[in-house]
Tab-separated table of C-alpha atoms in Angstrom:
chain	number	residue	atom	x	y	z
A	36	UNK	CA	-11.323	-171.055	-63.048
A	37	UNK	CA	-8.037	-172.561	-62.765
A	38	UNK	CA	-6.513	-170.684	-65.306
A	39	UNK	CA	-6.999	-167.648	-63.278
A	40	UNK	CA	-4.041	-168.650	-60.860
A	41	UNK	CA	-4.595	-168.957	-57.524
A	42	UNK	CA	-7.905	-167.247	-56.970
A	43	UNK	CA	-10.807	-169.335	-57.884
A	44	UNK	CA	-13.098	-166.622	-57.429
A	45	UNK	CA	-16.117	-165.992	-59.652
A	46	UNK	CA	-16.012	-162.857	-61.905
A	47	UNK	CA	-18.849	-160.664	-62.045
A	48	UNK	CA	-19.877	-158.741	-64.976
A	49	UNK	CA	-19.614	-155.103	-63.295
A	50	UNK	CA	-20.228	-152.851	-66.780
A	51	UNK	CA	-23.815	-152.814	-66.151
A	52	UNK	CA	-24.061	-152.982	-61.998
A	53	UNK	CA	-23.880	-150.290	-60.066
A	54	UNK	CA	-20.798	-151.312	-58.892
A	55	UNK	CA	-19.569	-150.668	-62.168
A	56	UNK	CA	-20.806	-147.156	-62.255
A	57	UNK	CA	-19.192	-146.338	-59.350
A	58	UNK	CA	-15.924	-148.009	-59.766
A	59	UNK	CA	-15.784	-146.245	-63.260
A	60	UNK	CA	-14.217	-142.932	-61.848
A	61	UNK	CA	-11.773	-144.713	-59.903
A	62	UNK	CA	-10.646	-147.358	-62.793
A	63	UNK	CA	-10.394	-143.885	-65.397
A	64	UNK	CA	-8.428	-142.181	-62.750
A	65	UNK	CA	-5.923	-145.211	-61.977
A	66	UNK	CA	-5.226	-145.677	-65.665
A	67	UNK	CA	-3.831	-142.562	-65.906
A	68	UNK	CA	-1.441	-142.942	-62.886
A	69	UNK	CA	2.364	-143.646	-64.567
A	70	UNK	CA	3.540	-147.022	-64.152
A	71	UNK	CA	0.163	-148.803	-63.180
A	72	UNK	CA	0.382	-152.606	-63.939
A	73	UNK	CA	-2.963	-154.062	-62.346
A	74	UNK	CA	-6.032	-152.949	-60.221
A	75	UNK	CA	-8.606	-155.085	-58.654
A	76	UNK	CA	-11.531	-154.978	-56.650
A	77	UNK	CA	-12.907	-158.244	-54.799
A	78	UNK	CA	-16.165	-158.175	-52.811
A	79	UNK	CA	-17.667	-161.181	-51.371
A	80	UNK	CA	-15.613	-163.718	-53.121
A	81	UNK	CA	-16.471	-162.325	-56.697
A	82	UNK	CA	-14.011	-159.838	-58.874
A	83	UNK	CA	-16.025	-157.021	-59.299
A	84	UNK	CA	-13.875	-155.643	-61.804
A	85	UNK	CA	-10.131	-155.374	-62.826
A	86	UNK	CA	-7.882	-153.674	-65.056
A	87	UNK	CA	-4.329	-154.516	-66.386
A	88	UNK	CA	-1.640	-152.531	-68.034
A	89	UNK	CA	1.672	-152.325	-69.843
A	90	UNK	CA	1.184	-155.826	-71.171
A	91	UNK	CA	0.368	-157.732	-68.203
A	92	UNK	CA	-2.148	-159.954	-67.370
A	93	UNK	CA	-3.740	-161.059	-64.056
A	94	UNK	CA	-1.428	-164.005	-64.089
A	95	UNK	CA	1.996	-161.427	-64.007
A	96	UNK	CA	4.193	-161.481	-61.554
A	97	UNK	CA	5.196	-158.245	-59.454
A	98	UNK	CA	7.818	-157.325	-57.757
A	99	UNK	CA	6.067	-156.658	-53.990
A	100	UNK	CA	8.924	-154.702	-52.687
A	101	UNK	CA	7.949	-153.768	-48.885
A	102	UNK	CA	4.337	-156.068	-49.494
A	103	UNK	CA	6.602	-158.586	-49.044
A	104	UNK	CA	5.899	-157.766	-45.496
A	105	UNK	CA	2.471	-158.681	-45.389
A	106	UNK	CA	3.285	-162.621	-46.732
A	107	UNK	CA	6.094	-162.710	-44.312
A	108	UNK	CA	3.770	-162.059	-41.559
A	109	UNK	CA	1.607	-164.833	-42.013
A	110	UNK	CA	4.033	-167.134	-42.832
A	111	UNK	CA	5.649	-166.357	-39.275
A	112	UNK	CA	1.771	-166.828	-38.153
A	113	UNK	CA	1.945	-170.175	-39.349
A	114	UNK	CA	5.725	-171.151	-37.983
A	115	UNK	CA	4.756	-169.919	-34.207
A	116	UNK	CA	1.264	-172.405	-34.036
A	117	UNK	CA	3.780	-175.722	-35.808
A	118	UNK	CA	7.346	-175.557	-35.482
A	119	UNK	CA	8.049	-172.762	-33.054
A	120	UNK	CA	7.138	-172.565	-29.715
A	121	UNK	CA	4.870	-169.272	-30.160
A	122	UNK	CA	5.076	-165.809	-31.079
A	123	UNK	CA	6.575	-165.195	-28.443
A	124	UNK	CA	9.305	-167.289	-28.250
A	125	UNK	CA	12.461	-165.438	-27.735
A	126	UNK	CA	14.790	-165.057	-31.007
A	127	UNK	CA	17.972	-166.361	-28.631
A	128	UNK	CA	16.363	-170.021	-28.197
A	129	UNK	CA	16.566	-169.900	-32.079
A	130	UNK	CA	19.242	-167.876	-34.013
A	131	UNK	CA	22.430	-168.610	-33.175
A	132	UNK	CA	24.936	-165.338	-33.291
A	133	UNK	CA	27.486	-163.512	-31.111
A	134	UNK	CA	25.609	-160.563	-30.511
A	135	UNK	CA	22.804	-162.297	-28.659
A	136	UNK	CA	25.033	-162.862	-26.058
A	137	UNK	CA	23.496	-159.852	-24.583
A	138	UNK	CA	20.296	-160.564	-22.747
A	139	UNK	CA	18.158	-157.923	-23.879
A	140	UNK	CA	18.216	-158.672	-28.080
A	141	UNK	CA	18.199	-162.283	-26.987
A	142	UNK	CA	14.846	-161.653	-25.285
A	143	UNK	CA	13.341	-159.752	-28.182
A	144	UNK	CA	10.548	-161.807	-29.363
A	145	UNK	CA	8.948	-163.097	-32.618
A	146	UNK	CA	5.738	-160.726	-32.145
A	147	UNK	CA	7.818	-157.835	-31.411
A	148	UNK	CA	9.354	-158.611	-34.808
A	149	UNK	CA	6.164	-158.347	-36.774
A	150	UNK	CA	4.781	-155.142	-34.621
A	151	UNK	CA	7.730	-153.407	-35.412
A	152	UNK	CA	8.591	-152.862	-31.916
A	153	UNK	CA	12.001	-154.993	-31.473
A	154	UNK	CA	13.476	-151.900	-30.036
A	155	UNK	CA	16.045	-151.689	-32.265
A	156	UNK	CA	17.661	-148.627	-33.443
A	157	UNK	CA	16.946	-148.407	-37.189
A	158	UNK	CA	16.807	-145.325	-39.849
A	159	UNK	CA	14.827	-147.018	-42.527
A	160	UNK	CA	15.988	-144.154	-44.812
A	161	UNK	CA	19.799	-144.745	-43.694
A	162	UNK	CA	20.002	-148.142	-42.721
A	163	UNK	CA	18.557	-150.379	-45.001
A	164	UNK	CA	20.709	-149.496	-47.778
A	165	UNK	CA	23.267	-150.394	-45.692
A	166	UNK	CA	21.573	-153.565	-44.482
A	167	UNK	CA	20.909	-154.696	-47.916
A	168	UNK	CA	24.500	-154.471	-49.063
A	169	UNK	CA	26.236	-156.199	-45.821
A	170	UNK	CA	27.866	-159.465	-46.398
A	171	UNK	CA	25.367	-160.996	-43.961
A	172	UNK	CA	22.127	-159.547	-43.690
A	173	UNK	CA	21.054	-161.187	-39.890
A	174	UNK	CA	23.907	-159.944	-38.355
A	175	UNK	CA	23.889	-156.408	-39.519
A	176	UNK	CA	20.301	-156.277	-37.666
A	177	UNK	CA	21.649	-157.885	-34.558
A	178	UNK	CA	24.272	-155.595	-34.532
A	179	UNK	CA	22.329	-152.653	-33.846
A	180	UNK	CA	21.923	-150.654	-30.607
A	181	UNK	CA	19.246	-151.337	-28.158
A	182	UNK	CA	17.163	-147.996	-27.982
A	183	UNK	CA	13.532	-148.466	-27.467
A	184	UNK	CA	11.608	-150.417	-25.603
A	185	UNK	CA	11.172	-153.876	-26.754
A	186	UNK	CA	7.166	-154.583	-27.055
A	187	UNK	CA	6.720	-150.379	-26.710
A	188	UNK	CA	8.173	-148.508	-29.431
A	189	UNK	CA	7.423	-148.842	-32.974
A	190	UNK	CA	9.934	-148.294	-35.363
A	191	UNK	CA	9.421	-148.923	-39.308
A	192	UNK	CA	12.170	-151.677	-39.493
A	193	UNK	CA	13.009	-153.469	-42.637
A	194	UNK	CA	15.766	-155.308	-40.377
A	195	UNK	CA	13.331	-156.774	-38.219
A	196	UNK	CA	11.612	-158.589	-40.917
A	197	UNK	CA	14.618	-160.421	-42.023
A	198	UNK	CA	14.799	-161.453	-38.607
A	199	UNK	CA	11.762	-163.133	-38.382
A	200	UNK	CA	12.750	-164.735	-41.731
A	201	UNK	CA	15.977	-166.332	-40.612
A	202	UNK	CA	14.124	-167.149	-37.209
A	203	UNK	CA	12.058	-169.710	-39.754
A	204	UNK	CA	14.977	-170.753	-41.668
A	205	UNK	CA	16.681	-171.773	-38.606
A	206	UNK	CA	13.578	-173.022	-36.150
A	207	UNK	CA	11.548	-174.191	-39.025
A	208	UNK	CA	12.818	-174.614	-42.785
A	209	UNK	CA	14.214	-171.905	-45.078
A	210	UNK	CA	11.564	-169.705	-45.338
A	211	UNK	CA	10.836	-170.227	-48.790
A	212	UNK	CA	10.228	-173.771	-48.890
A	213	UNK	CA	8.026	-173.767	-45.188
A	214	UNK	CA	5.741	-171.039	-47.361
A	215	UNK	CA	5.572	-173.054	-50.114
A	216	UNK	CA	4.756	-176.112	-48.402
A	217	UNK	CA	2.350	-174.423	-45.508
A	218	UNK	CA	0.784	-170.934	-47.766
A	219	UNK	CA	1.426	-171.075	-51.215
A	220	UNK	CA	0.813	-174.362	-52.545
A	221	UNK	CA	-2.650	-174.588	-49.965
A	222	UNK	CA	-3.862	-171.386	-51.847
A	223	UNK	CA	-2.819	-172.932	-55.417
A	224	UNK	CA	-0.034	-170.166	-55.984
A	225	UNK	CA	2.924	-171.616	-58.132
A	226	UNK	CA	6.186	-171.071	-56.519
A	227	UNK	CA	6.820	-167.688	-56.480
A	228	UNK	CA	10.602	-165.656	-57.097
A	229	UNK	CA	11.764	-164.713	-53.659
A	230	UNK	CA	14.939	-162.979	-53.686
A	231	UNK	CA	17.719	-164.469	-51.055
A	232	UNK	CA	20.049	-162.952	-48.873
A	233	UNK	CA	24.005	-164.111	-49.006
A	234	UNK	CA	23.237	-166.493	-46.663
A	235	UNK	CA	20.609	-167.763	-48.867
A	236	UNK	CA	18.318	-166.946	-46.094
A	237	UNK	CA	14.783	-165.266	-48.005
A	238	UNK	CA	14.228	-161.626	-47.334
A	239	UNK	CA	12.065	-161.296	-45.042
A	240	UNK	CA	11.322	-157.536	-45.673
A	241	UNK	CA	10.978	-157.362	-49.413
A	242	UNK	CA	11.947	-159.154	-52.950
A	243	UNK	CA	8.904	-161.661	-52.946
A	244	UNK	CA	7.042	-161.502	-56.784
A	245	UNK	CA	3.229	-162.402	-56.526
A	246	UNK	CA	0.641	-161.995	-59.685
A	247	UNK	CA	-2.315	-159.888	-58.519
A	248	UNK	CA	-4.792	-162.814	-58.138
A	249	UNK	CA	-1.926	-164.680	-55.639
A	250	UNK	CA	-2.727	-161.344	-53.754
A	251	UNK	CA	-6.056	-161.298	-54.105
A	252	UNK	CA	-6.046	-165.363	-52.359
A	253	UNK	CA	-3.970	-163.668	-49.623
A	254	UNK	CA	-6.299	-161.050	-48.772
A	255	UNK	CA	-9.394	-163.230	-48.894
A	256	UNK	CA	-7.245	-165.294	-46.632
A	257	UNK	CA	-7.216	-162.912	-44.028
A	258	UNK	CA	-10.977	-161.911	-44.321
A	259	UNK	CA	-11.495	-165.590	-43.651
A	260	UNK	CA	-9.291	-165.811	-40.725
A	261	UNK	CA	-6.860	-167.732	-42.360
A	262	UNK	CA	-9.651	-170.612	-43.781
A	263	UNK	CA	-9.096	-171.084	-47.204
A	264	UNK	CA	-12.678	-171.606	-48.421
A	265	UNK	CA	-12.608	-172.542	-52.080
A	266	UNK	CA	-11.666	-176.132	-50.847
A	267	UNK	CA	-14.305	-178.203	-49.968
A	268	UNK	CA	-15.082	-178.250	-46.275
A	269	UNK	CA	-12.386	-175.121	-46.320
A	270	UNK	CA	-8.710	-175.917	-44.507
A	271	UNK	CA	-7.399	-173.561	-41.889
A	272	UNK	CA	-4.238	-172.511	-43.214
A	273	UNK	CA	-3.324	-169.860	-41.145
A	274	UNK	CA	-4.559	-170.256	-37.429
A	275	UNK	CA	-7.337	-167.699	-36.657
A	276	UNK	CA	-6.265	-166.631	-33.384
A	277	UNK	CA	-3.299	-165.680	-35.624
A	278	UNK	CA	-5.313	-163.353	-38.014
A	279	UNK	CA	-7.011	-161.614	-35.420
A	280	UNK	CA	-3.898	-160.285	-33.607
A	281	UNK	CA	-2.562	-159.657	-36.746
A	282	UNK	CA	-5.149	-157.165	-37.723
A	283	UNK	CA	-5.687	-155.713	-34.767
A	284	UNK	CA	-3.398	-152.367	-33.685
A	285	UNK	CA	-0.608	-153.498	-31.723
A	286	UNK	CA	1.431	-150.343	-31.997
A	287	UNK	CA	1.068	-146.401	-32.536
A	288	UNK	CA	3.165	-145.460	-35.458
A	289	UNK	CA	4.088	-141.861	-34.165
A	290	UNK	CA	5.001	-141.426	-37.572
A	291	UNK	CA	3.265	-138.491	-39.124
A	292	UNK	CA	4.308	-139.642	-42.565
A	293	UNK	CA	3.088	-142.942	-41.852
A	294	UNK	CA	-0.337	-143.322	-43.634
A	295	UNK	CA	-2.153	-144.990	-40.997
A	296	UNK	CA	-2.005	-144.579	-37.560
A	297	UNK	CA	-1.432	-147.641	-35.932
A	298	UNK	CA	0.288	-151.033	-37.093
A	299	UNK	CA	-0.897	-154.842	-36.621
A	300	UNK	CA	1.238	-157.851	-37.712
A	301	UNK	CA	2.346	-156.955	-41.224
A	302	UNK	CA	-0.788	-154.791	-41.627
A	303	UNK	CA	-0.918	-150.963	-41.153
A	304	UNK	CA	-4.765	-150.529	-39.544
A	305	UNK	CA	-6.483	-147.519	-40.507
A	306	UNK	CA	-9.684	-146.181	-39.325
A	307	UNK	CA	-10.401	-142.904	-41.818
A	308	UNK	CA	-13.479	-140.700	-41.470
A	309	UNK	CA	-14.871	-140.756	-44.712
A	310	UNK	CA	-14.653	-144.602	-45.400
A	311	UNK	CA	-14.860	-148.139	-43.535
A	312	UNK	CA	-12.077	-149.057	-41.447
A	313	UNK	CA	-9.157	-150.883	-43.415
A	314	UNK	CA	-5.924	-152.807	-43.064
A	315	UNK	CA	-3.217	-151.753	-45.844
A	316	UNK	CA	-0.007	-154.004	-46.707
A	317	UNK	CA	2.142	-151.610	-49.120
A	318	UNK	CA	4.941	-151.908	-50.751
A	319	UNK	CA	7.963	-148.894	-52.777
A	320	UNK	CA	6.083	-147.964	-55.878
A	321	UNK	CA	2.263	-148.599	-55.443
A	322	UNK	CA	2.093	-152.289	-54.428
A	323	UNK	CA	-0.924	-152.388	-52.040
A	324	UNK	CA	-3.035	-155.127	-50.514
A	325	UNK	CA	-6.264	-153.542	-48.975
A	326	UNK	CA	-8.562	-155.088	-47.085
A	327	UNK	CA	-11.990	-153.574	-45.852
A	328	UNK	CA	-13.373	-156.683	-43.619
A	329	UNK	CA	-16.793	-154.499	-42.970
A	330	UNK	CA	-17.353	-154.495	-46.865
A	331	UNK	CA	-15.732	-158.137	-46.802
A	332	UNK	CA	-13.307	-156.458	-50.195
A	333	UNK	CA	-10.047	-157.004	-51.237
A	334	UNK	CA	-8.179	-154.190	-53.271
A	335	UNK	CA	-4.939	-154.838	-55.028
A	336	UNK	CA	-2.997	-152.256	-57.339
A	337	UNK	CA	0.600	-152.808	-58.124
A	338	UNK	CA	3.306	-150.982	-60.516
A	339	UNK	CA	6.311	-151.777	-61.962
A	340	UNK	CA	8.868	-149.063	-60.866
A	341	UNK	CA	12.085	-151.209	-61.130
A	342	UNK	CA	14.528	-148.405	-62.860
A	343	UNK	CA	12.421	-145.678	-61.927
A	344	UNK	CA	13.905	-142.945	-59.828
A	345	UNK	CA	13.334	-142.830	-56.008
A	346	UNK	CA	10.825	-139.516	-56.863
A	347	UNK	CA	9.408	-141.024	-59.571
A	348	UNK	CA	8.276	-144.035	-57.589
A	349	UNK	CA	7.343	-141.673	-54.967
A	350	UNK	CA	4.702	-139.728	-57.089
A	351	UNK	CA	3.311	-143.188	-58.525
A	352	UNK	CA	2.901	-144.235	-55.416
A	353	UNK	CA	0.925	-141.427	-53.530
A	354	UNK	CA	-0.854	-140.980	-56.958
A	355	UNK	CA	-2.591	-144.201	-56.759
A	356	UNK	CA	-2.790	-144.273	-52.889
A	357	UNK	CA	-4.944	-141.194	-53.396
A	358	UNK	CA	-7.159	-142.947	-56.103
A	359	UNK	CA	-7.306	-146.251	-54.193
A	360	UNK	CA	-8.369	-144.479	-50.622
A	361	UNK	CA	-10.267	-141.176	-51.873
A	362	UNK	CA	-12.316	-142.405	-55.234
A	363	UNK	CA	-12.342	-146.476	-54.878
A	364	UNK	CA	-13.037	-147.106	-50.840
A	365	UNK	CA	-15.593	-144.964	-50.026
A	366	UNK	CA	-17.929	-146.445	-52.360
A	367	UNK	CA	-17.703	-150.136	-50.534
């Protein structure tokens, strides 16, 4: 099914299933959220059923916004088990800038990066507006106050992201090309948009574009623990030891706006009452990657809210959270 894009998965005729029936709520509900572009549902390798709007096709390219967080996360994965030491090798043995002549952000490690948990003071809210329009991205972040506790304190950090980006640019290869090389091209994804800092350094935080079915081959990447098993024999792309710390809860969120709990590598981890546990990568808008590893599913919706007004995006966004985790999950 190569003309599907990356995901060689086999569809499955879902009108007359009972999958069908019970995805039918869900799919009528999503349609009518503003702004929808795509929703999927994978289960055991197969597409169960999808939808596409506005004009787009599985094959589209969206704009992941903060999903981009998710990709960067594995592709960090796959730098700290080939041309970094680990994840925990400290950013100062790699990035080479003024302020990590203090001892304490030059200790800050890769993992503490992808938990969120740097330690860095950051108002997501304030600060990365004002992070995305310095004249160099890496050292706005590394300019930034020491507050928490390195390894202890989660704080939602666009910042630190970027940071683990230009810790692969300079330890490994600019980002984009390593992920092309070591994530994309294994999975059969066609090089993707990736939108560059000044420094031409690729965000690590946001401004990747992926077509629903390159998310899909992500997500049934991580089910797999990183083996990418429509290849013969399967290749390891991602090592596994890597997947399982990166979605298991490494940090409490203490966020009571956060919608989950706790927070793995690039993965929020939620463990509802009235569903199966899941793992969530999200993005501004109503980009989400789900992943339910008991019901071995992928979900994907995305939007396209580029224009759109903050609370505009805002309503889209819980709007099809709310059809995703209350109609869609619980029938896994």
């Amino acid at each position: 099914m190569a003309s599907r894009g990356a995901v060689a998965l086999a569809v499955v005729a879902a009108a007359g299933c009972q999958s069908g029936q019970l995805y039918q709520s869900a799919f009528e509900s999503a349609a009518l959220v503003p702004h929808i572009t795509s929703l999927m549902v994978v289960q055991d390798g197969n597409i169960m059923r999808e939808a596409f709007y506005a004009g787009t096709s599985a094959a589209t390219p969206h704009d992941l916004h903060s999903l981009t967080k998710t990709v960067t996360a594995l592709v960090g994965g796959i730098a700290s088990t080939s041309c970094l030491v680990s994840l925990d090798q400290p950013i100062g043995t790699v990035l080479d800038n003024a302020a990590l002549g203090d001892a304490g952000k030059a200790a800050i490690t890769v993992r503490q990066l992808l938990s969120m948990t740097s330690g860095f003071q950051w108002d997501e809210a304030a600060d990365a507006p004002a992070w995305a329009a310095a004249d160099d991205q890496v050292d706005f972040v590394l300019a930034r106050p020491i507050t928490g506790t390195p390894g202890k304190t989660f704080d939602y950090d666009s910042g630190a992201y970027h940071l683990v980006s230009a810790v692969i640019d300079h330890g490994c290869a600019r980002t984009s090309t390593f992920a092309m090389q070591r994530l994309f091209s294994p999975l059969g994804i066609a090089t993707p948009t990736w939108a560059i800092d000044k420094q031409g350094i690729a965000n690590g935080a946001t401004g990747l574009q992926l077509s629903t079915t390159d998310l899909a081959a992500i997500g049934q990447l991580i089910l797999d623990r990183g083996e990418h098993q429509l290849i013969t024999g399967g290749v390891q792309v991602v090592a596994a030891d890597f997947i399982d710390r990166m979605t298991r809860a490494v940090s409490a969120t203490s966020d009571p706006a956060a919608r989950a709990s706790q927070y793995g590598l690039g993965l929020w981890v939620a463990t509802p009452a009235f569903s199966k546990p899941y793992l969530l990568g999200e993005g501004e808008g109503g980009q989400f990657l789900f992943l339910v590893p008991d019901a071995n599913a992928v979900v994907i919706a995305t939007t396209d809210v580029d224009g759109v007004d903050a609370a505009e995006a805002a309503r889209t966004d819980d709007a099809l959270y709310s059809v995703i985790v209350n109609q869609l999950l619980p029938t896994l």
